[in-house]
PDB file of C-alpha atoms in Angstrom:
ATOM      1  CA  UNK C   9     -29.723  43.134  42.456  1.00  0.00           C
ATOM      2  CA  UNK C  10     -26.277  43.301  40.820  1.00  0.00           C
ATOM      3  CA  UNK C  11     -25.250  40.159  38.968  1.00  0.00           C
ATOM      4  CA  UNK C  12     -21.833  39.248  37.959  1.00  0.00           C
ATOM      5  CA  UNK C  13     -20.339  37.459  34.647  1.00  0.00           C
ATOM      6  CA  UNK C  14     -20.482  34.298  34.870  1.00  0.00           C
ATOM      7  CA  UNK C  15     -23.612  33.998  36.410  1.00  0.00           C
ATOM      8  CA  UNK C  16     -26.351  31.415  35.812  1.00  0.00           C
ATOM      9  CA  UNK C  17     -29.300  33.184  35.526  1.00  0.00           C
ATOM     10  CA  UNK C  18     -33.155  32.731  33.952  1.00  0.00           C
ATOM     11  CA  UNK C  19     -35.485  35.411  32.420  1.00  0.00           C
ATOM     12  CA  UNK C  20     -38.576  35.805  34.742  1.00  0.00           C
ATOM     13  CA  UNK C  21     -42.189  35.241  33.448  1.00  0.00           C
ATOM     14  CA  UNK C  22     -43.394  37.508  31.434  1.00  0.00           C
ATOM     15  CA  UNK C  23     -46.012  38.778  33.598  1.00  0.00           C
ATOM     16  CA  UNK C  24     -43.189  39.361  36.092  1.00  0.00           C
ATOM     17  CA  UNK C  25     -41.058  41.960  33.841  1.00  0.00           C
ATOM     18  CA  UNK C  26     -40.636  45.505  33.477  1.00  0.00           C
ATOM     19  CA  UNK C  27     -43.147  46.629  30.913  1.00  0.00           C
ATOM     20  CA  UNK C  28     -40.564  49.018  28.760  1.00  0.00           C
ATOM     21  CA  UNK C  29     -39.389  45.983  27.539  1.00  0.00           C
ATOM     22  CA  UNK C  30     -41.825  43.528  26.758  1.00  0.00           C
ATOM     23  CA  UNK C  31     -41.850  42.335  23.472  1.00  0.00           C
ATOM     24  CA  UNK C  32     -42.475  39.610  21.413  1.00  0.00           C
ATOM     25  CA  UNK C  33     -38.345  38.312  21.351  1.00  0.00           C
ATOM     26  CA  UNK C  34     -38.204  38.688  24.722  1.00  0.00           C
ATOM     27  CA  UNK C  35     -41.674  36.614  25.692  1.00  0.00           C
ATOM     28  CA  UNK C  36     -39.997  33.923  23.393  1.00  0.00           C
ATOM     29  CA  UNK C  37     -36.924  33.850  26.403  1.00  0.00           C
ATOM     30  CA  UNK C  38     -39.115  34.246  29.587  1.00  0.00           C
ATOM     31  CA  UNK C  39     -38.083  31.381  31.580  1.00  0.00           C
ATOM     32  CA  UNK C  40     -35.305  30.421  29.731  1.00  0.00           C
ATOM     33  CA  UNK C  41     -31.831  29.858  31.555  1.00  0.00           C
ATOM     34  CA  UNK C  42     -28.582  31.264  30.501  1.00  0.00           C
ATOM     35  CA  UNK C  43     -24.956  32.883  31.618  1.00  0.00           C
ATOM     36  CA  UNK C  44     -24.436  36.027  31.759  1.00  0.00           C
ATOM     37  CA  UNK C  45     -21.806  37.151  29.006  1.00  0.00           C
ATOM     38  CA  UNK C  46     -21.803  40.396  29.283  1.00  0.00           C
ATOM     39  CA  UNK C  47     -22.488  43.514  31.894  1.00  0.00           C
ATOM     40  CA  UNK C  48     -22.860  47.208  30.823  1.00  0.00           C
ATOM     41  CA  UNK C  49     -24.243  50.426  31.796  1.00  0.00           C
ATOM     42  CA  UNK C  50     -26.896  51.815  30.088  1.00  0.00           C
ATOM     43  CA  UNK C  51     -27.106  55.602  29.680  1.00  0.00           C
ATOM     44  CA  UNK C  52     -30.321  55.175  27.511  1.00  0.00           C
ATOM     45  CA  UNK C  53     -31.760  53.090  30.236  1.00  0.00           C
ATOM     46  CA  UNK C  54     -30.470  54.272  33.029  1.00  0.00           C
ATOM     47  CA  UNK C  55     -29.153  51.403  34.637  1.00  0.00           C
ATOM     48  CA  UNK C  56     -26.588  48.182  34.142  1.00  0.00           C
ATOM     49  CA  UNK C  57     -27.771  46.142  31.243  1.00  0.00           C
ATOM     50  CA  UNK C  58     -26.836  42.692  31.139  1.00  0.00           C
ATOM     51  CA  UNK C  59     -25.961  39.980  28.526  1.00  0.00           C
ATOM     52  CA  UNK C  60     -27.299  36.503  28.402  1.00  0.00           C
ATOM     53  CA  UNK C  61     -25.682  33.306  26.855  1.00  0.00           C
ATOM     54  CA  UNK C  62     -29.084  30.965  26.674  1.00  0.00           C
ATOM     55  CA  UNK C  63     -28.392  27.302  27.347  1.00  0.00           C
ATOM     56  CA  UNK C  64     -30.017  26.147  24.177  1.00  0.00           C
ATOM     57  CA  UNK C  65     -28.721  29.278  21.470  1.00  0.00           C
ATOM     58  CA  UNK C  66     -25.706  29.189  19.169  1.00  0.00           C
ATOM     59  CA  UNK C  67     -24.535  32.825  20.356  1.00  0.00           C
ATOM     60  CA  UNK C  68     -25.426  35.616  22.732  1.00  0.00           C
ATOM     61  CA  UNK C  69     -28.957  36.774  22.918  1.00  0.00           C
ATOM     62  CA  UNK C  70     -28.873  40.619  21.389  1.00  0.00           C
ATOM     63  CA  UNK C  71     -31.556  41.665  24.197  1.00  0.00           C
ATOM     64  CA  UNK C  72     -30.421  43.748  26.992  1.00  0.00           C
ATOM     65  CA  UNK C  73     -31.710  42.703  30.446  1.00  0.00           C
ATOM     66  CA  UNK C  74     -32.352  44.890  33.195  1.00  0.00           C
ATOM     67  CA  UNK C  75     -32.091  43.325  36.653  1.00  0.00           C
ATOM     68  CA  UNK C  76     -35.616  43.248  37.083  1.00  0.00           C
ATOM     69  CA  UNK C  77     -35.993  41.015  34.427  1.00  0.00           C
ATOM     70  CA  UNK C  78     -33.561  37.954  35.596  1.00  0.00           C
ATOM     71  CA  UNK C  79     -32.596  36.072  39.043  1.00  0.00           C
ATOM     72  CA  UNK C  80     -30.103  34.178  40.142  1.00  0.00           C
ATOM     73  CA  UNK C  81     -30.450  30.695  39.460  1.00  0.00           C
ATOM     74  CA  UNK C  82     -28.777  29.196  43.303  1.00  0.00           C
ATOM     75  CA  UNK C  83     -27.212  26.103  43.864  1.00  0.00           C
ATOM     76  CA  UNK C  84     -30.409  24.349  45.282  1.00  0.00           C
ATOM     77  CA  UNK C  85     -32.317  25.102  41.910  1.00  0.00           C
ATOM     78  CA  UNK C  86     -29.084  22.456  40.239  1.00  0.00           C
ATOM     79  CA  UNK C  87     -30.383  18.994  39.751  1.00  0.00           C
ATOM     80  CA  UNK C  88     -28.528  15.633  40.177  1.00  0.00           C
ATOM     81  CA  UNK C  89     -29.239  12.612  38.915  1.00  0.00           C
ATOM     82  CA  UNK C  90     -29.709   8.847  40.478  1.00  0.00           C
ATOM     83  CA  UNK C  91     -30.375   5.314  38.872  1.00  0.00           C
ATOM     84  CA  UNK C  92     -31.998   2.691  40.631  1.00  0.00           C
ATOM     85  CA  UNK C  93     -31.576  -1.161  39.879  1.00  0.00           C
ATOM     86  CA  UNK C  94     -34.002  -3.982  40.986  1.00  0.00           C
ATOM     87  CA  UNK C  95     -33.339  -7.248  40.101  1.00  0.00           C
ATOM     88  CA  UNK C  96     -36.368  -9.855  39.472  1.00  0.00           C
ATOM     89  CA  UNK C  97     -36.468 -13.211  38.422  1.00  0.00           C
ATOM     90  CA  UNK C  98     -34.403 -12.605  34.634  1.00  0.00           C
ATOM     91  CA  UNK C  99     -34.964  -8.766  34.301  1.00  0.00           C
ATOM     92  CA  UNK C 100     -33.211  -5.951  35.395  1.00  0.00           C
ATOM     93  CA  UNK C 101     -35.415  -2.792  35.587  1.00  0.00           C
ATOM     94  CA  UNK C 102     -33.024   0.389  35.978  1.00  0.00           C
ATOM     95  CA  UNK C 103     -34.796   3.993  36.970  1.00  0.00           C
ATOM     96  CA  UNK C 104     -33.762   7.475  36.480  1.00  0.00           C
ATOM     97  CA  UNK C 105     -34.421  10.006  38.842  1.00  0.00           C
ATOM     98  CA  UNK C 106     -33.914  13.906  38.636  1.00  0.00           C
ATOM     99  CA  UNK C 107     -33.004  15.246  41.959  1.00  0.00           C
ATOM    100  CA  UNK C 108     -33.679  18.912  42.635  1.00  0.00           C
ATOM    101  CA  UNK C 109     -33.455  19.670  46.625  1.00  0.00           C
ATOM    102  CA  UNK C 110     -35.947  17.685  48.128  1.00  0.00           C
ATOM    103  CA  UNK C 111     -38.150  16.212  45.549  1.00  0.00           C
ATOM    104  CA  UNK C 112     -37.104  13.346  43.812  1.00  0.00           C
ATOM    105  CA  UNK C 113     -38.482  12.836  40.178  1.00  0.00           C
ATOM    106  CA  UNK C 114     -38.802   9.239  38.440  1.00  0.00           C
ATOM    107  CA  UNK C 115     -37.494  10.213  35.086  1.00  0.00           C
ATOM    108  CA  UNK C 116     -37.149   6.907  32.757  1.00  0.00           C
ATOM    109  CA  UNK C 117     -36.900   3.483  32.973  1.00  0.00           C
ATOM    110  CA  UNK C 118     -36.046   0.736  31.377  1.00  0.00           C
ATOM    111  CA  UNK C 119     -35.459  -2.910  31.538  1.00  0.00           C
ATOM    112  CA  UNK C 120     -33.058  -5.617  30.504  1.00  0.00           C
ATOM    113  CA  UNK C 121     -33.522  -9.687  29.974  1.00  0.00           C
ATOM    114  CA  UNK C 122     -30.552 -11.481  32.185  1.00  0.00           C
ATOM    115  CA  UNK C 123     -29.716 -13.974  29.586  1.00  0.00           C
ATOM    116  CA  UNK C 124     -26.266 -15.121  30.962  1.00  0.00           C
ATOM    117  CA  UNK C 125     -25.392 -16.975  34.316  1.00  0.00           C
ATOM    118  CA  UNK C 126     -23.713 -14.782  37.018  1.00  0.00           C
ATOM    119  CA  UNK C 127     -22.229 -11.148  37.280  1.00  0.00           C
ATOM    120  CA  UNK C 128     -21.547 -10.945  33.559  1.00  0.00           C
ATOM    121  CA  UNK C 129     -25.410 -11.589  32.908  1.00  0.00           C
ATOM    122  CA  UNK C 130     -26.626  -8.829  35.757  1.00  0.00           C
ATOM    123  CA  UNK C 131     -24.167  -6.401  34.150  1.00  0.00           C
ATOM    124  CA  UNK C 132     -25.427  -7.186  30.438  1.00  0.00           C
ATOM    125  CA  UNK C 133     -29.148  -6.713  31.828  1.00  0.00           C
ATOM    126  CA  UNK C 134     -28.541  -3.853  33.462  1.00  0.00           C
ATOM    127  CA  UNK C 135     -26.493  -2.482  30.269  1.00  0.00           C
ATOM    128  CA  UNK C 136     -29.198  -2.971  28.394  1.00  0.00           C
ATOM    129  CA  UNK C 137     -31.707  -0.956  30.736  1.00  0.00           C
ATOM    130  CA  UNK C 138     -29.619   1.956  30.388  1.00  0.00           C
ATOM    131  CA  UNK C 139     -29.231   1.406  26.541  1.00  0.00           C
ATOM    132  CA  UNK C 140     -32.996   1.613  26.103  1.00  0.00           C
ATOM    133  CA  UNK C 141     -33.187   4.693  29.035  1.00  0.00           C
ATOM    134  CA  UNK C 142     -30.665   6.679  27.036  1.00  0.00           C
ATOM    135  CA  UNK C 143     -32.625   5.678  23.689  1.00  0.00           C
ATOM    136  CA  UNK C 144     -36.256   7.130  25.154  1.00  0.00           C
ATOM    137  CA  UNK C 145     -34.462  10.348  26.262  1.00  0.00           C
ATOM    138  CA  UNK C 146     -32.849  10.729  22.618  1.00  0.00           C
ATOM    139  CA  UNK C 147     -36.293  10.436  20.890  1.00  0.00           C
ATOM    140  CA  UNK C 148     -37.581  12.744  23.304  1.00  0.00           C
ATOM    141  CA  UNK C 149     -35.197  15.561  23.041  1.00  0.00           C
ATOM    142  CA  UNK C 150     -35.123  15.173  18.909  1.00  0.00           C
TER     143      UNK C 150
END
């Protein structure tokens, strides 16, 4: 398969690759998304060579990807995300969901006391749910 620049793409398993290039950098990358950067024809190799920009890297990976090695990442593999409010008695309990085609994935949650009368005290509970959702996911990804 031909890819384009611009691409998203992500580095199949590593049981999945060609064996020629196997190798201990490129087993660190197997699964990993990225954009392709860069597309060139290898003479050495034979074939068109591709460069990947890896979602979580500070510059391009120097490894040179055959086709075999990627595919395409398509639209249905993008998730969305959702929030969910329920209101009890003087908590507010907001959700986070992950939405990838049909599967819908509970996320976080968190909750907030409703300690004012009216809208203002719904919106400063359910502030306060997100606050501590947003605060979970931080530690997490630290």
């Amino acid at each position: 398969m031909e890819f384009n620049i611009g691409d998203r793409v992500r580095v199949k398993s590593y049981e999945d690759i060609p064996e020629q290039i196997k190798s201990r950098g490129v087993s660190r990358l197997c699964g990993k998304d990225g954009e392709i950067v860069d597309k060139l024809w290898s003479g050495a190799k034979g074939c068109t060579v591709y460069k990947i920009f890896f979602n979580d890297a500070v510059r391009t990976s120097t490894i040179d990807f055959p086709s075999e090695a990627i595919d395409l990442i398509s639209e249905l593999d993008k998730k969305t995300y959702s929030y969910e409010f329920s209101y009890l008695d003087n908590v507010v309990v907001a959700k986070l969901f992950e939405i990838r085609e049909e599967s819908k994935t509970e996320i976080a949650r968190g909750h907030g006391h409703i300690i004012h009368e009216g809208e203002i005290g719904i919106a400063q509970a359910a502030s306060y749910a997100l606050k501590k959702i947003y605060q979970k996911l931080s530690e997490k990804n630290l």
